[in-house]
Amino acid sequence: SIEELLGWVRHGKFKKVKEGVDSLPSRRFDPSLVTSPYIEDFGTAYLDAYEREAFNLNKIDEFGNTLLTVAAQNGALKIAKLLVLKGANPNHQNKQGQTPAHFANAYEFFDFLTWLLAADGGGADDSIENRFGLGVYDGLDAMALEG
């Protein structure tokens, strides 16, 4: 289940995550699956057929976070590399519009961020803004600007 996988990602259980996603083909995320990059209080929207799949790597938790988002929040680089290889969207935005890159930067996982943004790494876009109009390097919300 997605909840079980999220827990394994959160706690850095690489072997468990690998077992959980091994049956998926090794295929990078196809951006044409996105119907809207960001809808406020929802996040990234995908094609209906993709959303209806029993499982894909861009299923979300109650905050709109994917497995890759949770990996970024926890600096789990090895897990993130596996997830991207198996089709995680490196530019997925959660309900607040945060991408994995927003979290990697905010939580100071700079090696993770460098890999995530590299064209030959995660391939993420660092120009995406969250719902507060903040880019990857600006923080997660307006409080970050006051700091």
Coordinates of C-alpha atoms in Angstrom, one line a residue:
S1 CA 0.0 0.0 0.0
I2 CA 1.0 3.6 -0.5
E3 CA 0.9 4.2 3.3
E4 CA 3.3 1.4 3.9
L5 CA 5.7 2.6 1.2
L6 CA 5.5 6.1 2.6
G7 CA 6.6 4.8 6.0
W8 CA 9.5 2.9 4.5
V9 CA 10.7 6.0 2.6
R10 CA 10.3 8.2 5.7
H11 CA 12.4 5.8 7.7
G12 CA 15.0 5.1 5.0
K13 CA 14.2 1.5 4.5
F14 CA 15.8 1.2 1.0
K15 CA 15.5 -2.6 0.8
K16 CA 11.8 -2.6 1.6
V17 CA 11.1 0.3 -0.8
K18 CA 13.1 -1.6 -3.5
E19 CA 11.1 -4.8 -2.9
G20 CA 7.9 -2.7 -3.1
V21 CA 8.7 -1.1 -6.5
D22 CA 10.7 -3.8 -8.2
S23 CA 7.8 -5.0 -10.3
L24 CA 7.4 -1.6 -11.9
P25 CA 9.3 -1.1 -15.2
S26 CA 12.4 1.1 -15.1
R27 CA 11.0 4.1 -17.0
R28 CA 11.5 7.8 -16.3
F29 CA 8.4 9.8 -15.7
D30 CA 6.5 10.9 -18.8
P31 CA 5.5 14.6 -18.4
S32 CA 2.6 14.1 -20.9
L33 CA 0.8 12.3 -18.0
V34 CA 0.4 15.7 -16.3
T35 CA -2.9 17.6 -17.0
S36 CA -2.2 20.5 -14.7
P37 CA 1.2 21.2 -13.0
Y38 CA -0.5 22.7 -10.0
I39 CA -4.1 23.2 -8.7
E40 CA -4.3 25.1 -5.4
D41 CA -5.1 22.8 -2.4
F42 CA -4.8 19.7 -4.6
G43 CA -1.4 19.7 -6.3
T44 CA -0.3 18.2 -9.6
A45 CA -3.1 16.6 -11.6
Y46 CA -2.6 13.7 -13.9
L47 CA -4.5 12.0 -16.7
D48 CA -7.6 10.2 -15.4
A49 CA -6.3 6.8 -16.7
Y50 CA -3.1 7.3 -14.8
E51 CA -4.8 8.4 -11.6
R52 CA -7.1 5.3 -11.8
E53 CA -4.2 2.9 -11.9
A54 CA -4.1 0.6 -8.9
F55 CA -0.6 1.9 -8.2
N56 CA 1.9 4.3 -9.6
L57 CA 4.8 6.2 -8.0
N58 CA 2.9 9.5 -8.0
K59 CA 0.1 8.4 -5.7
I60 CA -0.2 10.9 -2.8
D61 CA -0.8 11.1 0.9
E62 CA -3.3 13.5 2.6
F63 CA -0.9 16.5 2.0
G64 CA -0.5 15.7 -1.6
N65 CA 3.0 14.4 -1.1
T66 CA 4.4 11.5 -3.2
L67 CA 7.1 9.0 -2.3
L68 CA 9.7 11.2 -3.9
T69 CA 8.5 14.3 -1.9
V70 CA 8.8 12.3 1.3
A71 CA 12.3 11.1 0.2
A72 CA 13.3 14.8 -0.3
Q73 CA 11.9 15.7 3.2
N74 CA 14.1 13.1 4.7
G75 CA 17.2 13.4 2.5
A76 CA 16.9 9.8 1.3
L77 CA 19.0 10.1 -1.8
K78 CA 19.4 6.4 -2.6
I79 CA 15.7 5.9 -2.4
A80 CA 15.0 9.0 -4.5
K81 CA 17.3 7.7 -7.3
L82 CA 15.3 4.4 -7.3
L83 CA 12.0 6.2 -7.4
V84 CA 13.0 8.4 -10.3
L85 CA 14.3 5.4 -12.2
K86 CA 10.9 3.8 -11.6
G87 CA 8.8 6.7 -12.8
A88 CA 8.4 9.3 -10.0
N89 CA 7.7 12.8 -11.2
P90 CA 10.6 15.0 -10.0
N91 CA 8.4 18.1 -10.4
H92 CA 5.2 16.9 -8.6
Q93 CA 3.7 19.7 -6.5
N94 CA 1.8 18.9 -3.3
K95 CA -1.3 20.8 -2.0
Q96 CA 0.9 23.8 -1.0
G97 CA 2.7 23.7 -4.4
Q98 CA 6.0 22.4 -2.9
T99 CA 8.1 20.2 -5.1
P100 CA 10.7 17.7 -3.8
A101 CA 13.3 20.4 -4.6
H102 CA 11.6 22.9 -2.3
F103 CA 11.9 20.5 0.6
A104 CA 15.4 19.4 -0.2
N105 CA 16.6 23.0 -0.1
A106 CA 14.5 24.0 2.9
Y107 CA 15.7 21.1 4.9
E108 CA 19.3 21.6 3.7
F109 CA 19.8 18.3 1.9
F110 CA 22.0 20.0 -0.6
D111 CA 23.6 16.8 -2.1
F112 CA 20.0 15.6 -2.7
L113 CA 19.1 18.9 -4.2
T114 CA 22.1 19.0 -6.5
W115 CA 21.3 15.5 -7.8
L116 CA 17.6 16.2 -8.1
L117 CA 18.2 19.3 -10.3
A118 CA 20.9 17.8 -12.4
A119 CA 19.8 16.9 -16.0
D120 CA 21.5 13.6 -15.7
G121 CA 20.1 13.1 -12.2
G122 CA 16.5 13.7 -11.1
G123 CA 16.0 16.2 -13.9
A124 CA 13.8 18.5 -11.8
D125 CA 13.0 22.1 -12.7
D126 CA 14.2 24.7 -10.2
S127 CA 12.0 27.5 -11.7
I128 CA 8.7 26.1 -10.2
E129 CA 7.0 28.3 -7.7
N130 CA 4.8 27.2 -4.8
R131 CA 1.4 28.6 -3.9
F132 CA 3.1 31.5 -2.1
G133 CA 5.0 32.5 -5.2
L134 CA 8.3 31.1 -3.8
G135 CA 10.9 29.3 -5.9
V136 CA 13.0 26.4 -4.8
Y137 CA 15.6 28.6 -3.2
D138 CA 13.2 31.0 -1.5
G139 CA 11.8 28.7 1.2
L140 CA 8.4 27.0 1.8
D141 CA 6.3 30.0 2.9
A142 CA 6.3 33.7 3.6
M143 CA 7.8 33.1 7.1
A144 CA 11.0 31.9 5.4
L145 CA 11.4 35.3 3.8
E146 CA 11.2 37.1 7.2
G147 CA 13.8 34.8 8.8

